[in-house]
Amino acid sequence: MSQPLISLCIPTNGVIEWVFPVLDSIYSQNVDNELFEVVVTDNGNNAEFKARFDEYQKNYENLFYFRSSGYEFLSEPDSYKNATGLFIKFINHRTKLVPGALEYFINWINENKEEKPFVYFTNGVLAKEKTFEFNSFDGFVRGLSYWSSWSTGMAFWKEDFDSIPEDTAYNFLFPHTTILFSQKNRKKYVIDDKTLLDEIPQGKIPKGRYNLFNAFGVEYMGIICDLLRNKDITPETFVCVKNANRTFLSTLYLDYIILKRKCSYDLSGYKESLRVFYSDKEIRNAAKFMFIERAIKFPFRFLRKLSSR
């Protein structure tokens, strides 16, 4: 098999209910299997998943399985190390490709493989369904806003990944940012907001067990602060990202602290975490305002949720 145009990399801990629908969505795209490969990197311990994968793999010569010793999110860079495509696209093990998505990625690669801009696929979260171009790293970071904390949009040229030293220490909670923020001197950056992925409902399967408010209130903001400290971004961009992240944290506060929505996350020490870059009071007040907004906008749905607690 010649070098594929794209490697679809799926790090997983072996959740059957998620991974196989994602694989089905890839192989139902009606794209020539010679043009792409699928790299599944597993750091779980699910024998049933592995047995089912072995059967599934028999049908596809471009589907590859690798074990990973990377703890939790650190299996992500392991998947990239095993990729051979010209271009690498991260696929969350809980996000299916919508019809036509793989063809879209392949067309994008063919159209850009000479210039090779750095790209991030925001999957409609900006509610724009447009493409944005930037000629500076600072503009790119500001355009991404707090969505740079979200690994699902990650995509890059294999040569960009290969340029990262092998002994690089990837951020434990946000390993994708080590790659995302390594490309500071590109002539062109692109944010593509077209919806290409469809998230599978979480159901009763735990989504994460990490400390939620420490992750987004301390660790992620620390990464952005390092960009400011190293003069990779302007103070204005730092403030923009920080303010947008505050809104996101307020949403988490409303859902998990005020409304006490069930989750698998560690919520301990949330007040201390929020005081590092913000104050727990400003987050709490913003969350209360969101509470009132929701109650006014969706009164019956909101009351129904409250009564079910």
Short mmCIF file of N, CA and C in Angstrom, two decimals, residues 178-305:
data_model
loop_
_atom_site.label_atom_id
_atom_site.label_comp_id
_atom_site.label_asym_id
_atom_site.label_seq_id
_atom_site.Cartn_x
_atom_site.Cartn_y
_atom_site.Cartn_z
N THR A 178 0.31 20.67 22.71
CA THR A 178 1.76 20.64 22.47
C THR A 178 2.03 20.72 20.97
N ILE A 179 1.19 20.07 20.18
CA ILE A 179 1.33 20.11 18.72
C ILE A 179 0.70 21.40 18.17
N LEU A 180 -0.49 21.70 18.63
CA LEU A 180 -1.24 22.86 18.14
C LEU A 180 -0.44 24.15 18.29
N PHE A 181 0.23 24.31 19.43
CA PHE A 181 0.94 25.55 19.70
C PHE A 181 2.43 25.48 19.37
N SER A 182 2.82 24.42 18.67
CA SER A 182 4.23 24.31 18.25
C SER A 182 4.47 25.04 16.93
N GLN A 183 3.39 25.31 16.20
CA GLN A 183 3.51 25.90 14.86
C GLN A 183 3.28 27.41 14.92
N LYS A 184 4.29 28.13 15.35
CA LYS A 184 4.14 29.57 15.62
C LYS A 184 4.56 30.47 14.46
N ASN A 185 5.17 29.90 13.44
CA ASN A 185 5.72 30.74 12.37
C ASN A 185 5.20 30.37 10.99
N ARG A 186 3.96 29.92 10.92
CA ARG A 186 3.39 29.58 9.63
C ARG A 186 2.92 30.85 8.91
N LYS A 187 2.94 30.79 7.58
CA LYS A 187 2.47 31.93 6.80
C LYS A 187 0.95 31.99 6.75
N LYS A 188 0.33 30.84 6.94
CA LYS A 188 -1.13 30.79 6.84
C LYS A 188 -1.71 29.79 7.83
N TYR A 189 -2.75 30.23 8.54
CA TYR A 189 -3.50 29.39 9.46
C TYR A 189 -4.96 29.40 9.02
N VAL A 190 -5.61 28.26 9.19
CA VAL A 190 -6.99 28.12 8.75
C VAL A 190 -7.85 27.53 9.87
N ILE A 191 -9.01 28.10 10.08
CA ILE A 191 -10.04 27.50 10.93
C ILE A 191 -11.21 27.17 10.02
N ASP A 192 -11.52 25.88 9.90
CA ASP A 192 -12.60 25.40 9.05
C ASP A 192 -13.75 24.96 9.96
N ASP A 193 -14.87 25.68 9.88
CA ASP A 193 -15.98 25.43 10.81
C ASP A 193 -17.08 24.54 10.23
N LYS A 194 -16.81 23.90 9.12
CA LYS A 194 -17.84 23.02 8.53
C LYS A 194 -18.11 21.84 9.46
N THR A 195 -19.37 21.47 9.61
CA THR A 195 -19.75 20.33 10.44
C THR A 195 -19.44 19.03 9.71
N LEU A 196 -18.50 18.26 10.25
CA LEU A 196 -18.04 17.03 9.62
C LEU A 196 -18.15 15.82 10.55
N LEU A 197 -18.42 16.06 11.82
CA LEU A 197 -18.47 14.99 12.80
C LEU A 197 -19.77 15.05 13.60
N ASP A 198 -20.20 13.90 14.07
CA ASP A 198 -21.45 13.79 14.83
C ASP A 198 -21.16 13.03 16.12
N GLU A 199 -21.34 13.69 17.24
CA GLU A 199 -20.98 13.09 18.53
C GLU A 199 -22.01 12.06 18.98
N ILE A 200 -21.52 10.91 19.41
CA ILE A 200 -22.38 9.86 19.94
C ILE A 200 -22.79 10.24 21.37
N PRO A 201 -24.07 10.14 21.72
CA PRO A 201 -24.50 10.46 23.09
C PRO A 201 -23.70 9.66 24.12
N GLN A 202 -23.38 10.30 25.21
CA GLN A 202 -22.55 9.67 26.23
C GLN A 202 -23.21 8.45 26.85
N GLY A 203 -24.52 8.53 27.06
CA GLY A 203 -25.22 7.43 27.72
C GLY A 203 -24.76 7.28 29.16
N LYS A 204 -24.64 6.05 29.62
CA LYS A 204 -24.24 5.79 31.01
C LYS A 204 -22.75 5.52 31.15
N ILE A 205 -22.01 5.66 30.05
CA ILE A 205 -20.57 5.38 30.10
C ILE A 205 -19.83 6.61 30.60
N PRO A 206 -18.97 6.49 31.61
CA PRO A 206 -18.24 7.65 32.12
C PRO A 206 -17.41 8.31 31.03
N LYS A 207 -17.53 9.63 30.94
CA LYS A 207 -16.81 10.37 29.90
C LYS A 207 -15.42 10.76 30.36
N GLY A 208 -15.25 11.06 31.64
CA GLY A 208 -13.94 11.46 32.14
C GLY A 208 -13.91 11.42 33.66
N ARG A 209 -12.72 11.20 34.20
CA ARG A 209 -12.59 11.13 35.66
C ARG A 209 -11.60 12.15 36.20
N TYR A 210 -11.11 13.01 35.34
CA TYR A 210 -10.11 14.00 35.76
C TYR A 210 -10.78 15.13 36.54
N ASN A 211 -9.96 15.96 37.19
CA ASN A 211 -10.47 17.09 37.96
C ASN A 211 -10.88 18.19 36.99
N LEU A 212 -12.17 18.38 36.83
CA LEU A 212 -12.72 19.21 35.77
C LEU A 212 -12.31 20.68 35.88
N PHE A 213 -12.48 21.26 37.04
CA PHE A 213 -12.21 22.69 37.18
C PHE A 213 -10.72 22.99 37.24
N ASN A 214 -9.95 22.05 37.72
CA ASN A 214 -8.50 22.23 37.68
C ASN A 214 -8.00 22.17 36.24
N ALA A 215 -8.60 21.27 35.45
CA ALA A 215 -8.18 21.11 34.05
C ALA A 215 -8.39 22.39 33.26
N PHE A 216 -9.63 22.93 33.30
CA PHE A 216 -9.94 24.09 32.46
C PHE A 216 -9.69 25.42 33.15
N GLY A 217 -9.72 25.43 34.48
CA GLY A 217 -9.50 26.68 35.19
C GLY A 217 -8.05 26.96 35.50
N VAL A 218 -7.23 25.91 35.58
CA VAL A 218 -5.83 26.08 35.95
C VAL A 218 -4.89 25.60 34.84
N GLU A 219 -4.99 24.33 34.49
CA GLU A 219 -4.02 23.74 33.55
C GLU A 219 -4.13 24.38 32.16
N TYR A 220 -5.35 24.46 31.63
CA TYR A 220 -5.50 25.04 30.30
C TYR A 220 -5.11 26.51 30.28
N MET A 221 -5.57 27.26 31.27
CA MET A 221 -5.21 28.68 31.31
C MET A 221 -3.71 28.86 31.52
N GLY A 222 -3.07 27.91 32.19
CA GLY A 222 -1.61 27.97 32.34
C GLY A 222 -0.91 27.85 30.99
N ILE A 223 -1.47 27.01 30.11
CA ILE A 223 -0.90 26.85 28.76
C ILE A 223 -1.02 28.16 27.99
N ILE A 224 -2.19 28.80 28.07
CA ILE A 224 -2.39 30.07 27.38
C ILE A 224 -1.51 31.16 27.99
N CYS A 225 -1.35 31.12 29.30
CA CYS A 225 -0.49 32.09 29.99
C CYS A 225 0.96 31.94 29.53
N ASP A 226 1.41 30.71 29.30
CA ASP A 226 2.77 30.49 28.81
C ASP A 226 2.98 31.12 27.44
N LEU A 227 1.93 31.06 26.59
CA LEU A 227 2.03 31.71 25.28
C LEU A 227 2.22 33.21 25.43
N LEU A 228 1.50 33.80 26.39
CA LEU A 228 1.64 35.24 26.66
C LEU A 228 3.02 35.54 27.22
N ARG A 229 3.45 34.74 28.18
CA ARG A 229 4.74 34.96 28.82
C ARG A 229 5.89 34.90 27.81
N ASN A 230 5.75 34.00 26.83
CA ASN A 230 6.79 33.85 25.81
C ASN A 230 6.60 34.80 24.63
N LYS A 231 5.61 35.70 24.76
CA LYS A 231 5.30 36.70 23.73
C LYS A 231 4.90 36.08 22.39
N ASP A 232 4.28 34.91 22.47
CA ASP A 232 3.75 34.26 21.27
C ASP A 232 2.38 34.81 20.93
N ILE A 233 1.68 35.34 21.93
CA ILE A 233 0.39 36.00 21.70
C ILE A 233 0.41 37.35 22.41
N THR A 234 -0.48 38.22 22.00
CA THR A 234 -0.57 39.54 22.61
C THR A 234 -1.41 39.50 23.87
N PRO A 235 -1.27 40.50 24.75
CA PRO A 235 -2.13 40.56 25.93
C PRO A 235 -3.61 40.60 25.56
N GLU A 236 -3.94 41.26 24.44
CA GLU A 236 -5.33 41.34 24.01
C GLU A 236 -5.89 39.96 23.69
N THR A 237 -5.09 39.13 23.02
CA THR A 237 -5.53 37.77 22.70
C THR A 237 -5.68 36.94 23.97
N PHE A 238 -4.74 37.10 24.90
CA PHE A 238 -4.84 36.39 26.17
C PHE A 238 -6.14 36.72 26.88
N VAL A 239 -6.49 38.00 26.94
CA VAL A 239 -7.72 38.43 27.61
C VAL A 239 -8.95 37.86 26.90
N CYS A 240 -8.93 37.85 25.57
CA CYS A 240 -10.07 37.31 24.81
C CYS A 240 -10.29 35.83 25.12
N VAL A 241 -9.19 35.06 25.13
CA VAL A 241 -9.31 33.63 25.42
C VAL A 241 -9.74 33.42 26.87
N LYS A 242 -9.16 34.20 27.76
CA LYS A 242 -9.49 34.06 29.18
C LYS A 242 -10.97 34.36 29.43
N ASN A 243 -11.50 35.39 28.81
CA ASN A 243 -12.90 35.76 29.02
C ASN A 243 -13.84 34.69 28.44
N ALA A 244 -13.49 34.17 27.27
CA ALA A 244 -14.32 33.12 26.67
C ALA A 244 -14.29 31.86 27.52
N ASN A 245 -13.13 31.55 28.07
CA ASN A 245 -13.00 30.37 28.93
C ASN A 245 -13.77 30.56 30.23
N ARG A 246 -13.86 31.79 30.70
CA ARG A 246 -14.65 32.08 31.91
C ARG A 246 -16.12 31.73 31.68
N THR A 247 -16.64 32.06 30.49
CA THR A 247 -18.02 31.72 30.17
C THR A 247 -18.21 30.20 30.16
N PHE A 248 -17.23 29.50 29.59
CA PHE A 248 -17.28 28.04 29.57
C PHE A 248 -17.26 27.47 30.98
N LEU A 249 -16.38 27.98 31.83
CA LEU A 249 -16.31 27.52 33.22
C LEU A 249 -17.61 27.80 33.96
N SER A 250 -18.24 28.93 33.66
CA SER A 250 -19.51 29.27 34.30
C SER A 250 -20.60 28.27 33.93
N THR A 251 -20.55 27.80 32.67
CA THR A 251 -21.50 26.77 32.23
C THR A 251 -21.29 25.48 33.00
N LEU A 252 -20.02 25.10 33.17
CA LEU A 252 -19.71 23.90 33.95
C LEU A 252 -20.16 24.07 35.40
N TYR A 253 -19.95 25.26 35.95
CA TYR A 253 -20.35 25.55 37.33
C TYR A 253 -21.87 25.41 37.49
N LEU A 254 -22.61 25.94 36.53
CA LEU A 254 -24.07 25.84 36.59
C LEU A 254 -24.52 24.39 36.53
N ASP A 255 -23.95 23.63 35.61
CA ASP A 255 -24.38 22.25 35.41
C ASP A 255 -24.02 21.35 36.59
N TYR A 256 -22.79 21.48 37.08
CA TYR A 256 -22.29 20.48 38.03
C TYR A 256 -22.24 20.94 39.49
N ILE A 257 -22.22 22.24 39.72
CA ILE A 257 -22.19 22.73 41.10
C ILE A 257 -23.58 23.20 41.54
N ILE A 258 -24.23 24.03 40.73
CA ILE A 258 -25.55 24.55 41.10
C ILE A 258 -26.64 23.51 40.86
N LEU A 259 -26.70 22.97 39.64
CA LEU A 259 -27.76 22.01 39.30
C LEU A 259 -27.42 20.58 39.71
N LYS A 260 -26.15 20.38 40.09
CA LYS A 260 -25.68 19.06 40.56
C LYS A 260 -25.97 17.94 39.56
N ARG A 261 -25.75 18.25 38.31
CA ARG A 261 -25.91 17.25 37.25
C ARG A 261 -24.91 16.12 37.47
N LYS A 262 -25.35 14.89 37.29
CA LYS A 262 -24.48 13.74 37.53
C LYS A 262 -23.34 13.71 36.51
N CYS A 263 -22.16 13.36 36.99
CA CYS A 263 -21.01 13.25 36.09
C CYS A 263 -19.96 12.35 36.74
N SER A 264 -18.99 11.95 35.94
CA SER A 264 -17.90 11.11 36.44
C SER A 264 -16.66 11.93 36.77
N TYR A 265 -16.73 13.24 36.54
CA TYR A 265 -15.57 14.10 36.79
C TYR A 265 -15.29 14.26 38.29
N ASP A 266 -14.07 14.59 38.59
CA ASP A 266 -13.67 14.96 39.95
C ASP A 266 -13.94 16.45 40.10
N LEU A 267 -14.82 16.83 41.00
CA LEU A 267 -15.18 18.24 41.19
C LEU A 267 -14.53 18.84 42.44
N SER A 268 -13.66 18.09 43.09
CA SER A 268 -13.08 18.55 44.34
C SER A 268 -12.19 19.78 44.13
N GLY A 269 -12.17 20.65 45.13
CA GLY A 269 -11.31 21.83 45.10
C GLY A 269 -11.66 22.84 44.04
N TYR A 270 -12.93 22.84 43.61
CA TYR A 270 -13.30 23.73 42.50
C TYR A 270 -13.13 25.21 42.85
N LYS A 271 -13.39 25.57 44.09
CA LYS A 271 -13.23 26.98 44.48
C LYS A 271 -11.77 27.42 44.36
N GLU A 272 -10.88 26.58 44.84
CA GLU A 272 -9.45 26.91 44.76
C GLU A 272 -8.98 27.00 43.31
N SER A 273 -9.48 26.08 42.47
CA SER A 273 -9.08 26.09 41.06
C SER A 273 -9.55 27.36 40.36
N LEU A 274 -10.76 27.81 40.69
CA LEU A 274 -11.31 28.98 40.03
C LEU A 274 -10.65 30.27 40.48
N ARG A 275 -9.95 30.24 41.60
CA ARG A 275 -9.31 31.45 42.11
C ARG A 275 -7.93 31.71 41.53
N VAL A 276 -7.41 30.79 40.72
CA VAL A 276 -6.06 30.97 40.17
C VAL A 276 -6.06 32.06 39.10
N PHE A 277 -6.94 31.95 38.12
CA PHE A 277 -7.00 32.94 37.04
C PHE A 277 -8.27 33.79 37.09
N TYR A 278 -9.23 33.39 37.91
CA TYR A 278 -10.50 34.12 38.02
C TYR A 278 -10.78 34.35 39.50
N SER A 279 -12.04 34.41 39.83
CA SER A 279 -12.47 34.33 41.23
C SER A 279 -13.72 33.47 41.24
N ASP A 280 -13.87 32.70 42.29
CA ASP A 280 -15.04 31.82 42.33
C ASP A 280 -16.32 32.65 42.35
N LYS A 281 -16.24 33.89 42.84
CA LYS A 281 -17.43 34.75 42.89
C LYS A 281 -17.88 35.15 41.50
N GLU A 282 -16.94 35.55 40.62
CA GLU A 282 -17.34 35.96 39.28
C GLU A 282 -17.90 34.78 38.48
N ILE A 283 -17.32 33.59 38.69
CA ILE A 283 -17.84 32.40 38.01
C ILE A 283 -19.22 32.06 38.54
N ARG A 284 -19.38 32.13 39.84
CA ARG A 284 -20.67 31.81 40.46
C ARG A 284 -21.76 32.78 40.01
N ASN A 285 -21.43 34.07 39.98
CA ASN A 285 -22.42 35.07 39.56
C ASN A 285 -22.82 34.89 38.09
N ALA A 286 -21.83 34.59 37.25
CA ALA A 286 -22.13 34.36 35.83
C ALA A 286 -23.00 33.12 35.66
N ALA A 287 -22.74 32.10 36.47
CA ALA A 287 -23.53 30.88 36.41
C ALA A 287 -24.96 31.14 36.85
N LYS A 288 -25.14 31.95 37.87
CA LYS A 288 -26.49 32.28 38.34
C LYS A 288 -27.26 33.05 37.26
N PHE A 289 -26.56 33.93 36.55
CA PHE A 289 -27.20 34.67 35.46
C PHE A 289 -27.64 33.71 34.36
N MET A 290 -26.79 32.73 34.06
CA MET A 290 -27.14 31.71 33.06
C MET A 290 -28.36 30.91 33.51
N PHE A 291 -28.41 30.63 34.81
CA PHE A 291 -29.54 29.90 35.39
C PHE A 291 -30.85 30.64 35.10
N ILE A 292 -30.84 31.96 35.33
CA ILE A 292 -32.03 32.78 35.11
C ILE A 292 -32.38 32.81 33.62
N GLU A 293 -31.35 32.94 32.78
CA GLU A 293 -31.56 32.96 31.33
C GLU A 293 -32.22 31.68 30.84
N ARG A 294 -31.72 30.55 31.32
CA ARG A 294 -32.30 29.26 30.90
C ARG A 294 -33.74 29.13 31.36
N ALA A 295 -33.99 29.56 32.60
CA ALA A 295 -35.34 29.44 33.17
C ALA A 295 -36.34 30.28 32.39
N ILE A 296 -35.89 31.45 31.91
CA ILE A 296 -36.78 32.33 31.15
C ILE A 296 -36.99 31.80 29.73
N LYS A 297 -35.91 31.32 29.13
CA LYS A 297 -35.97 30.88 27.73
C LYS A 297 -36.68 29.54 27.57
N PHE A 298 -36.40 28.62 28.51
CA PHE A 298 -37.01 27.28 28.42
C PHE A 298 -37.68 26.93 29.75
N PRO A 299 -38.73 27.64 30.14
CA PRO A 299 -39.31 27.46 31.48
C PRO A 299 -39.80 26.04 31.77
N PHE A 300 -40.53 25.43 30.86
CA PHE A 300 -41.10 24.11 31.13
C PHE A 300 -40.02 23.04 31.13
N ARG A 301 -39.11 23.11 30.15
CA ARG A 301 -38.02 22.13 30.10
C ARG A 301 -37.13 22.25 31.33
N PHE A 302 -36.88 23.50 31.76
CA PHE A 302 -36.00 23.74 32.89
C PHE A 302 -36.62 23.24 34.18
N LEU A 303 -37.91 23.51 34.37
CA LEU A 303 -38.59 23.06 35.57
C LEU A 303 -38.67 21.53 35.62
N ARG A 304 -38.82 20.92 34.45
CA ARG A 304 -38.88 19.46 34.37
C ARG A 304 -37.56 18.86 34.82
N LYS A 305 -36.45 19.48 34.40
CA LYS A 305 -35.14 18.98 34.80
C LYS A 305 -34.93 19.15 36.30
#
